[in-house]
Short mmCIF file of C-alpha atoms and ligand atoms in Angstrom, two decimals:
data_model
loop_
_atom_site.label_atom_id
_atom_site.label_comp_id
_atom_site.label_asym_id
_atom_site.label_seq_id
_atom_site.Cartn_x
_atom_site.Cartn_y
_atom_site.Cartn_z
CA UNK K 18 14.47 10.15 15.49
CA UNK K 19 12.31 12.80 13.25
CA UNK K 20 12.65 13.58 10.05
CA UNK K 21 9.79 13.95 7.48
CA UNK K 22 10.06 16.10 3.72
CA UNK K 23 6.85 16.31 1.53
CA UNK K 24 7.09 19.51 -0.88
CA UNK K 25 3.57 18.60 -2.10
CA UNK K 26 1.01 21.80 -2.31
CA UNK K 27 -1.41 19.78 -1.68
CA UNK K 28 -5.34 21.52 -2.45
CA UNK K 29 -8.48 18.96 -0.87
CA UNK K 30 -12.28 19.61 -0.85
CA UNK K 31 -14.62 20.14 -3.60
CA UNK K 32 -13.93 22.07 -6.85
CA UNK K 33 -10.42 22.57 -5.19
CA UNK K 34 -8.91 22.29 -9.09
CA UNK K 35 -10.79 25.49 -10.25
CA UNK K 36 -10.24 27.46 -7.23
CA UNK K 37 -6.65 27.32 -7.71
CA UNK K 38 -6.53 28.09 -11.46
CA UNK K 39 -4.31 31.10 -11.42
CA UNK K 40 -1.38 28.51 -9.85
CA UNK K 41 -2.09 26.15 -12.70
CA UNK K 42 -1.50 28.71 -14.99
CA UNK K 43 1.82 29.85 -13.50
CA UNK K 44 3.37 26.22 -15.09
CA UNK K 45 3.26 27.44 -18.10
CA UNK K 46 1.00 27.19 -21.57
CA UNK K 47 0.47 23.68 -22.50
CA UNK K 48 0.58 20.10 -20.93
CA UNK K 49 0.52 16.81 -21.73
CA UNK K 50 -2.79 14.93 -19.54
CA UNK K 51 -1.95 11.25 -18.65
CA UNK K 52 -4.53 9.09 -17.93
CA UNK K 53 -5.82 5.76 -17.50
CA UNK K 54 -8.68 4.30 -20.15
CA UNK K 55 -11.64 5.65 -18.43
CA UNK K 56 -11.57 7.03 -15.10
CA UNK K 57 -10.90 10.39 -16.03
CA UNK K 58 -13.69 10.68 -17.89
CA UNK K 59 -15.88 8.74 -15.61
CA UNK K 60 -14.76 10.45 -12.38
CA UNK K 61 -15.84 13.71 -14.03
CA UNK K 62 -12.67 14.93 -13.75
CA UNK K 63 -11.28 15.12 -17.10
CA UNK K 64 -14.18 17.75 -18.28
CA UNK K 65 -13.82 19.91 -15.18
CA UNK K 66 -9.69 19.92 -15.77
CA UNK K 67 -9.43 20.09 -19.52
CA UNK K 68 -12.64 23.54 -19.19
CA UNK K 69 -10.41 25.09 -16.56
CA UNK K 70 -6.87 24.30 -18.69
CA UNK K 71 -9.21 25.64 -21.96
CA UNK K 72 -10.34 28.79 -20.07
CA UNK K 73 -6.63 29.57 -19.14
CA UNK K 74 -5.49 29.09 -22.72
CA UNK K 75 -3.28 26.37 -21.82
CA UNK K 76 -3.10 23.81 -24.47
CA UNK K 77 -3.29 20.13 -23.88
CA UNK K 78 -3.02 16.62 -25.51
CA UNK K 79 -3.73 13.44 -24.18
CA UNK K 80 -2.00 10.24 -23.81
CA UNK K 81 -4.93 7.68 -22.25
CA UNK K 82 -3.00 4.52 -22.24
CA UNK K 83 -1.89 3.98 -18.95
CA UNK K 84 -3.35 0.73 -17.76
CA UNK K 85 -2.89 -0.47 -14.11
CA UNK K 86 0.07 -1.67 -12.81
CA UNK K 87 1.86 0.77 -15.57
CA UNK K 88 4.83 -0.24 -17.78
CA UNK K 89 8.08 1.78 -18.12
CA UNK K 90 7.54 1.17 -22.08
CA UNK K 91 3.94 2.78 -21.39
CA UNK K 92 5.91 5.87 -19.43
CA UNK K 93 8.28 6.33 -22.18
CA UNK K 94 6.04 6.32 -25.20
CA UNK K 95 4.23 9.15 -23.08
CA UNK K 96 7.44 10.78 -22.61
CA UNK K 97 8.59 11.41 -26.53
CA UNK K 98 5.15 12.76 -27.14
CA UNK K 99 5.63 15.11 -24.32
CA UNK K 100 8.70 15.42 -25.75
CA UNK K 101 7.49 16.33 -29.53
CA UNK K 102 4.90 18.64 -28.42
CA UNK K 103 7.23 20.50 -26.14
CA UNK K 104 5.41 21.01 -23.30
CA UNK K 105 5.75 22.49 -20.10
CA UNK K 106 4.14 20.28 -17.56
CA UNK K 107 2.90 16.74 -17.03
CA UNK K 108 -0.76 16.58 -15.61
CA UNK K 109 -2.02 13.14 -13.99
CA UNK K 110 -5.46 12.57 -13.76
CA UNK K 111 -6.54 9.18 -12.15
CA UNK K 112 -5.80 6.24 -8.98
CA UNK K 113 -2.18 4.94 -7.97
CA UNK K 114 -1.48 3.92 -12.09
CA UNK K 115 -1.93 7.08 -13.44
CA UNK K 116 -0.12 8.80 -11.16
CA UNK K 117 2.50 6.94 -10.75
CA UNK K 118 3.22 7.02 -14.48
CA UNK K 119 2.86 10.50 -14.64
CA UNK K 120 5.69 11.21 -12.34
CA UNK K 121 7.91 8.91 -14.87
CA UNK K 122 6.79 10.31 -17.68
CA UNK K 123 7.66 13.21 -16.30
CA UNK K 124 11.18 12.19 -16.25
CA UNK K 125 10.98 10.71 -19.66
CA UNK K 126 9.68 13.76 -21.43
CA UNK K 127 12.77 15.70 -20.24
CA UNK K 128 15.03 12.73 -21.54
CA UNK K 129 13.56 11.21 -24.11
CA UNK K 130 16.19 8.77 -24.69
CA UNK K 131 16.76 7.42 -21.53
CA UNK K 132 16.25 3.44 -21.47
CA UNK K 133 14.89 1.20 -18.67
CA UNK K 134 18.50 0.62 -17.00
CA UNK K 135 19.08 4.22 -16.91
CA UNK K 136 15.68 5.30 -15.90
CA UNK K 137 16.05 2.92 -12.15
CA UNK K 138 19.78 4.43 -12.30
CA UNK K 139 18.29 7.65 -12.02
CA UNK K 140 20.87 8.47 -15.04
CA UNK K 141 18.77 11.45 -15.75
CA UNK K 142 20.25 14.57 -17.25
CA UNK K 143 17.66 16.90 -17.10
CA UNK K 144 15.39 17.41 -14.73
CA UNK K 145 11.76 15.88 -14.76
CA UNK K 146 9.06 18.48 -15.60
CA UNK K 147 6.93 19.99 -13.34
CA UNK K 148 4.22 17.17 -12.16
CA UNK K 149 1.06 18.24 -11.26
CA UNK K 150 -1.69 15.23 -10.07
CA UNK K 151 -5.75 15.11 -9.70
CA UNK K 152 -6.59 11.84 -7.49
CA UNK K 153 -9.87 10.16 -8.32
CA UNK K 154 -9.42 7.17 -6.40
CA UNK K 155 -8.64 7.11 -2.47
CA UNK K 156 -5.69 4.67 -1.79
CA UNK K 157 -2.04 4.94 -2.81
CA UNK K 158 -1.10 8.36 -1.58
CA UNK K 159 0.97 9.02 -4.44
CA UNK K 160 -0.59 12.57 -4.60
CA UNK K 161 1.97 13.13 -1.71
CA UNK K 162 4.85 10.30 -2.12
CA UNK K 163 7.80 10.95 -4.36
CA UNK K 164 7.15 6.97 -5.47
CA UNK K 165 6.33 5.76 -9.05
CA UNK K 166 5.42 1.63 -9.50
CA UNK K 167 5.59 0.67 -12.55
CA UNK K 168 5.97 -2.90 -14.20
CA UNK K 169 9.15 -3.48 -16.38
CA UNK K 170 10.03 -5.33 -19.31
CA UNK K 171 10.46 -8.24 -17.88
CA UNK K 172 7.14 -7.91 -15.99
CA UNK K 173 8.12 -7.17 -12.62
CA UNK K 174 6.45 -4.44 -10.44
CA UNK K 175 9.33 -2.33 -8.93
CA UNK K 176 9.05 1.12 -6.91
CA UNK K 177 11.27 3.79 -7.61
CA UNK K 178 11.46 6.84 -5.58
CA UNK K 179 13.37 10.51 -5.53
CA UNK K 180 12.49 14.17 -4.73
CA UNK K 181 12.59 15.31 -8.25
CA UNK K 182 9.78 13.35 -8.81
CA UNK K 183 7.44 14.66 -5.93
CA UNK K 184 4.18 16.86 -7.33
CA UNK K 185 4.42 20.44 -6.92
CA UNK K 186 0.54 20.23 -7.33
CA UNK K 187 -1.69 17.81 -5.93
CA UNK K 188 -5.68 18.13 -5.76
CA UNK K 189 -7.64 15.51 -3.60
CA UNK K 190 -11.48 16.63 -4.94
CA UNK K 191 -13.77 13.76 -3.21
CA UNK K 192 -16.27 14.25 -5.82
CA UNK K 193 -14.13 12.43 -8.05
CA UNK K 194 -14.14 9.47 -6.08
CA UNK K 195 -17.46 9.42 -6.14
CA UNK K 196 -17.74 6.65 -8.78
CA UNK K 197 -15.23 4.55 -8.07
CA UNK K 198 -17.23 1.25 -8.31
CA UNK K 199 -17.48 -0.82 -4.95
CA UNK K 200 -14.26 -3.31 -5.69
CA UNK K 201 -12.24 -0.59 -6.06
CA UNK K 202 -13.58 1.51 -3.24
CA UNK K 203 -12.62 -1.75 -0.80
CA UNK K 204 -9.13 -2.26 -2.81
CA UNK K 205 -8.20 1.05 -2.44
CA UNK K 206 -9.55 1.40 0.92
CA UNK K 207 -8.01 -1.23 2.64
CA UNK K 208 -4.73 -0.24 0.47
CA UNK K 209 -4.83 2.77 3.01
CA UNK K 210 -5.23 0.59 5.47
CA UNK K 211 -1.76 -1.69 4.26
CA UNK K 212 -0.01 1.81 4.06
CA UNK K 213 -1.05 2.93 7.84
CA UNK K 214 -0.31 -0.27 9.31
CA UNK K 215 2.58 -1.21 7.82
CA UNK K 216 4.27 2.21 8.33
CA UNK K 217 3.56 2.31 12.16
CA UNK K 218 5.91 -1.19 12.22
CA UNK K 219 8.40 -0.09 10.16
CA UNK K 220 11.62 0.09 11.72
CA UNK K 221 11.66 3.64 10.26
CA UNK K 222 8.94 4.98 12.33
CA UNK K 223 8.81 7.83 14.14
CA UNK K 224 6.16 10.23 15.62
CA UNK K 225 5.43 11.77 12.91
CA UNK K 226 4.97 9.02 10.47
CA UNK K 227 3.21 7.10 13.72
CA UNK K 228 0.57 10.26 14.08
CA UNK K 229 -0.33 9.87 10.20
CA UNK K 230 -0.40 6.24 10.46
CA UNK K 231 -3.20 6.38 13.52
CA UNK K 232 -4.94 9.31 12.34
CA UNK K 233 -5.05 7.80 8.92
CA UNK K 234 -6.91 4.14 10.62
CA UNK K 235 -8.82 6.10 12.94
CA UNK K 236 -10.28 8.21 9.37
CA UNK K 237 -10.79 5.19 7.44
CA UNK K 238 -12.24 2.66 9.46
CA UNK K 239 -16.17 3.81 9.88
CA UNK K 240 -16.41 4.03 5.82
CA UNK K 241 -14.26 1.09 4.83
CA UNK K 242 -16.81 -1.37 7.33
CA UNK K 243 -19.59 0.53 5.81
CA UNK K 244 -18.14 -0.13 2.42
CA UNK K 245 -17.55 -3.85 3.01
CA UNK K 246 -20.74 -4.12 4.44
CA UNK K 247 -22.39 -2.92 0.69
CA UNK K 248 -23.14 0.70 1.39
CA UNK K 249 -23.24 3.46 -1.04
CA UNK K 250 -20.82 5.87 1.06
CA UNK K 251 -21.89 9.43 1.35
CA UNK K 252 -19.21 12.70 0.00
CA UNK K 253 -18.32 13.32 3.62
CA UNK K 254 -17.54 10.00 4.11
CA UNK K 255 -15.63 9.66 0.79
CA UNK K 256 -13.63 12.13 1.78
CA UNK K 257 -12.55 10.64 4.76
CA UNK K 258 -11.26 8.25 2.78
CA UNK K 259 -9.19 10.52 1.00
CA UNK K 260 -7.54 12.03 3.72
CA UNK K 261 -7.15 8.36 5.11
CA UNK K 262 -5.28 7.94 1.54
CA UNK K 263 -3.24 11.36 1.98
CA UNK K 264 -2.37 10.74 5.79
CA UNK K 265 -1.69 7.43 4.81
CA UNK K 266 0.84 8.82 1.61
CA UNK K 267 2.60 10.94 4.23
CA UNK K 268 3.43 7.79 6.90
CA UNK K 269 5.20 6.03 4.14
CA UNK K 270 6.91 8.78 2.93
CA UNK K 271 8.95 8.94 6.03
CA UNK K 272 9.28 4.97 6.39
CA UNK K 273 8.13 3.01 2.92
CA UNK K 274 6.20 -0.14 2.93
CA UNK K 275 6.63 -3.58 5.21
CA UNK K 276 6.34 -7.27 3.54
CA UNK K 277 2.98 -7.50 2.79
CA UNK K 278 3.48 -4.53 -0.12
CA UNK K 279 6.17 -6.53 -1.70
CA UNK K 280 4.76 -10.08 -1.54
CA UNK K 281 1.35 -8.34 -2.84
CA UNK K 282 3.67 -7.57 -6.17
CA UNK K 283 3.91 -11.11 -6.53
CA UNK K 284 -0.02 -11.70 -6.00
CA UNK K 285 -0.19 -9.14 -9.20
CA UNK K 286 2.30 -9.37 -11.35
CA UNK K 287 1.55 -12.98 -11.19
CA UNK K 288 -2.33 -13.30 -10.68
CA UNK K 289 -3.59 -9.56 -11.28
CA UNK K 290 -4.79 -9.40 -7.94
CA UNK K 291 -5.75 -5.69 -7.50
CA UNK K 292 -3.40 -3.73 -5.85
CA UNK K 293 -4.83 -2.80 -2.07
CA UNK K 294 -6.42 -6.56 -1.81
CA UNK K 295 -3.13 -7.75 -3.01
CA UNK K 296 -1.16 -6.43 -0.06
CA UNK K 297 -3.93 -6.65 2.68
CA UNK K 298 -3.51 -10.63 1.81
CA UNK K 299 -0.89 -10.59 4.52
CA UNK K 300 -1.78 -7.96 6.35
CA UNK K 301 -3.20 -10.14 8.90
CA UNK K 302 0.35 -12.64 8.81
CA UNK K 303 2.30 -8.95 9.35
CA UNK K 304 0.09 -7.84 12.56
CA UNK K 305 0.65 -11.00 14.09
CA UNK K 306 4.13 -11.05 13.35
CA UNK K 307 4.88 -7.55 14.99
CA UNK K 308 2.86 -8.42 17.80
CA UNK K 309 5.26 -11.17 18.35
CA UNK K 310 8.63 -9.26 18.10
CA UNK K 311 6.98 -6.15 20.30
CA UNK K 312 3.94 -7.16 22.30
CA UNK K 313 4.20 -3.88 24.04
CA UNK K 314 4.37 -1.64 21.29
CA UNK K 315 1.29 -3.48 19.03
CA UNK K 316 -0.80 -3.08 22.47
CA UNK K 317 0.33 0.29 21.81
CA UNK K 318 -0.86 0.53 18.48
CA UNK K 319 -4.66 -0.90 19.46
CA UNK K 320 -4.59 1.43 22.18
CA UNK K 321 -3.78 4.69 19.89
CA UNK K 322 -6.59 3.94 16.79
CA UNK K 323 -9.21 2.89 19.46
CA UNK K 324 -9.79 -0.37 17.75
CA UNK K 325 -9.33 -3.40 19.01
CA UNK K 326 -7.21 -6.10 17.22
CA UNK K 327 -10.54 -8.44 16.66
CA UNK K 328 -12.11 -5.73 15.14
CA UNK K 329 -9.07 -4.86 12.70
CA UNK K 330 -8.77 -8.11 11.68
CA UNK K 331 -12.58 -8.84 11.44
CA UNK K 332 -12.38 -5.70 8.79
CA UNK K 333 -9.03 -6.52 6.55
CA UNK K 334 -11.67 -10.02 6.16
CA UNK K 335 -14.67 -8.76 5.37
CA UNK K 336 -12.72 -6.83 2.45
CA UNK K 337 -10.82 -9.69 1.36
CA UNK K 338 -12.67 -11.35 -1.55
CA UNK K 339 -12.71 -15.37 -1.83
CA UNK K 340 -9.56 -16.46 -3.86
CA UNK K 341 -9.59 -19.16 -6.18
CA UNK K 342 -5.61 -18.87 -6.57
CA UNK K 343 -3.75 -21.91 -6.28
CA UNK K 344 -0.01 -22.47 -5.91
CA UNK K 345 1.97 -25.46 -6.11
CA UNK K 346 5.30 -25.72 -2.97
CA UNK K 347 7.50 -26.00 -5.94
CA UNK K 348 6.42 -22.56 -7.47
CA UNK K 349 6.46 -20.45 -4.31
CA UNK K 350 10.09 -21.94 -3.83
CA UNK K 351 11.09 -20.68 -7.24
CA UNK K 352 9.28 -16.97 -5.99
CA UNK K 353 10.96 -16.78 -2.63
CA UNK K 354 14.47 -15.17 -3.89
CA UNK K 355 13.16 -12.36 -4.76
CA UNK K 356 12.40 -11.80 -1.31
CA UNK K 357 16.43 -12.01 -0.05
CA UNK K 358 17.88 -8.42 0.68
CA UNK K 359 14.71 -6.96 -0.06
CA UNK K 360 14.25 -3.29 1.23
CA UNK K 361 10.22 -3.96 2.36
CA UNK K 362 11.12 -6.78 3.92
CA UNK K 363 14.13 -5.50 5.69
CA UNK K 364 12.05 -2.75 6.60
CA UNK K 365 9.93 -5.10 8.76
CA UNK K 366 10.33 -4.73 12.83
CA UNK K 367 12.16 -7.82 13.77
CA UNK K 368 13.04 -10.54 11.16
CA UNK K 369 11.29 -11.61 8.79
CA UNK K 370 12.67 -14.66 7.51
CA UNK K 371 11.95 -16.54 4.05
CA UNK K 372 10.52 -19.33 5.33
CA UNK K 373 8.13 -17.14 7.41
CA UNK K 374 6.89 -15.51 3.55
CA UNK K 375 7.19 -19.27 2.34
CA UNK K 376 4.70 -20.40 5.07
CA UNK K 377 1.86 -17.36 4.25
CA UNK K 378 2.16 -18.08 1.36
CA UNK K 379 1.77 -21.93 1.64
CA UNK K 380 -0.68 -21.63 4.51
CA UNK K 381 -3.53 -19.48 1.51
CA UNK K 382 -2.19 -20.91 -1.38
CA UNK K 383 -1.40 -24.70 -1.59
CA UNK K 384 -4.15 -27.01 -1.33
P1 NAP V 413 -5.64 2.24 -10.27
O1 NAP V 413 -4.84 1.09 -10.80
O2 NAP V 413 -5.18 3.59 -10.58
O3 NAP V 413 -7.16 2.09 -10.74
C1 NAP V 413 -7.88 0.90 -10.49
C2 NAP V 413 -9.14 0.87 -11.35
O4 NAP V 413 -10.06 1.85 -10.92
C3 NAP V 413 -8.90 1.16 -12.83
O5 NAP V 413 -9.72 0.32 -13.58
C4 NAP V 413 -9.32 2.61 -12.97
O6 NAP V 413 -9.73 2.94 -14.29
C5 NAP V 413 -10.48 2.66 -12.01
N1 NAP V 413 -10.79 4.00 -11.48
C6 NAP V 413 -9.93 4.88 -10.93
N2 NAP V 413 -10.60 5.97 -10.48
C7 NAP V 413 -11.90 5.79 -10.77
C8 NAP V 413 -13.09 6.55 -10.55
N3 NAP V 413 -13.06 7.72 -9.90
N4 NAP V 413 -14.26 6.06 -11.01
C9 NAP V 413 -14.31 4.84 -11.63
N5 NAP V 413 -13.23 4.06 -11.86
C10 NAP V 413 -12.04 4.52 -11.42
O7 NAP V 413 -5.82 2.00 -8.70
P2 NAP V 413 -5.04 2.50 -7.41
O8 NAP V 413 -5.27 1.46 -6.39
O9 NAP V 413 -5.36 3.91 -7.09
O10 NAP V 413 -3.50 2.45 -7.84
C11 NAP V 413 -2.77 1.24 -7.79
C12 NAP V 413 -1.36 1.49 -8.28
O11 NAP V 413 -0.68 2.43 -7.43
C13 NAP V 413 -0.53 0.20 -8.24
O12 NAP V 413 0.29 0.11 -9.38
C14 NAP V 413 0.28 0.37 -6.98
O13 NAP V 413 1.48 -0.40 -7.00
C15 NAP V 413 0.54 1.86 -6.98
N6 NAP V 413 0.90 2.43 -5.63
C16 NAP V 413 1.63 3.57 -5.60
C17 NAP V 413 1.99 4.15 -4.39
C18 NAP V 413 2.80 5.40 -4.37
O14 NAP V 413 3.19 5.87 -3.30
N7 NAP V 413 3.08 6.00 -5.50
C19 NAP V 413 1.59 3.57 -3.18
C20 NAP V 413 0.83 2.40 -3.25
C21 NAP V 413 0.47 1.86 -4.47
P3 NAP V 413 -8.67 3.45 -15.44
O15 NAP V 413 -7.86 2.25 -15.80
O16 NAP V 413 -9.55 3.93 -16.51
O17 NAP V 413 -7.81 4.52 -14.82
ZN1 ZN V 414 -0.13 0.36 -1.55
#
């Protein structure tokens, strides 16, 4: 059955931030910028945004310490300066981290007393302010979901999603993307990949979320092999990996994530694997689990991106780095409740059982 909403203006292509200047301006006259600890800066970004915010007399401070996989304590502390300074719209510059935190601070600035409990209640009084994002990696999508991650106090990644907190703005300039150093590029990359996948075996799916999914693989697959094979990429080919990342965004905004997202949260809250590398650690365990419960429709699936499953899977390895982790039976025991009821996993075509996570887990991990 169809149903898809994204209320995203979404701007792509080079200089795209400047060229729509007068819209900027039309969320009022100052912001607060959040940021990570250096990718603004390095991307190039923050010096083209903060001339063009300068040049439109729109004044801005900056909060620079979101770190990846952001806190809610991070979030809030962002919040009550936005909060102080009065201002009229949240600006994230940056990959997933960034701007996933700037859609909560968002929410924080306009109640700066809201705790944890009530933030994941969505107790919020007021609305969030107006969130507008600049991507400089090409992975997570967020530009276009309505989805913040962030880590809570007790260390645990969680995803919470709602419509207030979808951009009104989001620019996708490739240039910015154009230093992302090469672990990130292939983290971020096959991240799309995760998104893509997963989404076309959701039981959510439908053909629109399916037409983004194979779209987004058939975008991403030249320059991800390229990247994995050690290749500087070129701008074209950077930016299509950022529409990858965008059509990507847009499947799971009609269906979420599958397993290997939520067992990847365990891979990083517990071993800081990187996000995208995270996930695609069971990427391969999800394709051949679908392909058991639907043969027909996987075929399908191979058939539609034009690659063949050897291929696909001869990619998500080349990207995988070597892991040194190591877990003992006993600990992924202790891990696998958090997997009961959950929505990722439910989300899964077929059944994914715990024993089946217990068993990818087991079959990488224990030695
Ligand atoms: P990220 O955590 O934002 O950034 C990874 C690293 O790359 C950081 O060290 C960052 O530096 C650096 N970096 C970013 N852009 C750069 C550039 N242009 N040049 C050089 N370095 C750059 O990575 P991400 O994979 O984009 O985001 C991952 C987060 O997004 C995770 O928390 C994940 O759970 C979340 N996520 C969200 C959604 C969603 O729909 N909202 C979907 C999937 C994943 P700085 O630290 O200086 O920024
Ligand atoms: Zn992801």
């Amino acid at each position: 059955m169809l149903n898809f909403y994204m209320p995203v203006r979404l701007y792509g292509g080079k200089s795209c931030f400047e060229k729509h200047r007068e819209e900027i301006a039309s969320f009022g006259k100052s912001c607060l910028l959040v940021t990570g600890a250096s990718s603004a800066k390095k991307s190039g970004a923050f010096e083209e945004v903060t001339g063009i915010l300068n040049s439109l007399d729109i004044a801005w401070s900056l909060y620079d310490g979101v770190r990846e996989n952001p806190t809610v304590a991070s979030c809030m502390e962002a919040g009550k300066i936005a909060a102080e300074k009065n201002v009229s719209f949240i600006l994230g510059i940056g990959g997933g981290s960034p701007l996933d935190a700037a859609k909560a601070v968002s929410v924080f600035a306009a109640n700066p007393s809201l705790d944890e409990t009530a933030f994941y209640k969505k107790e919020w009084d007021n609305n969030p302010l107006p969130i507008l994002l600049v991507g400089t990696t090409a992975g997570t999508g967020s530009e276009v979901t309505d989805v913040s991650v962030l880590t809570d106090s007790k260390k645990k990644k969680h995803s919470i999603h709602d419509p207030r907190m979808y951009a009104k703005l989001s620019f996708c300039d490739p240039a910015y993307t154009m230093s992302l150093p090469l672990p990130v590029t292939l983290s971020t990359g096959i991240d799309v990949l995760a998104h893509a996948a997963e989404s076309y075996f959701s039981k959510k799916a439908n053909e629109i979320s399916r037409a983004f999914s194979v779209r987004s693989i058939s975008l991403l697959y030249r320059p991800l092999e390229k990247a994995a094979s050690g290749e500087e990429l070129s701008f074209d080919e950077r930016e299509a990996l950022f529409e990858a990342a965008i059509l990507g965004g847009l499947a799971i905004c009609v269906t979420g994530t599958c397993f290997p997202h939520n067992v990847g949260y365990y891979l990083t809250e517990t071993y800081h694997v990187p996000h995208g590398i995270a996930c695609a650690t069971f990427l391969e365990d999800f394709l051949k689990h679908v392909k058991t419960v639907d043969a027909k429709y996987s075929e399908e699936f191979y058939d539609r991106i034009r690659i063949d499953e050897n291929s696909l899977t001869e990619l998500i390895r080349k990207v995988l780095p070597q892991s040194d982790i190591r877990m003992t039976p006993e600990k992924i025991k202790k891990a696998l409740p958090r997997w009961e009821n959950n929505g990722s996993v439910n989300n899964t075509l077929g059944t994914v059982h715990l024993e089946d996570i217990q068993a990818y887990l087991s079959e990488k991990f224990v030695y």
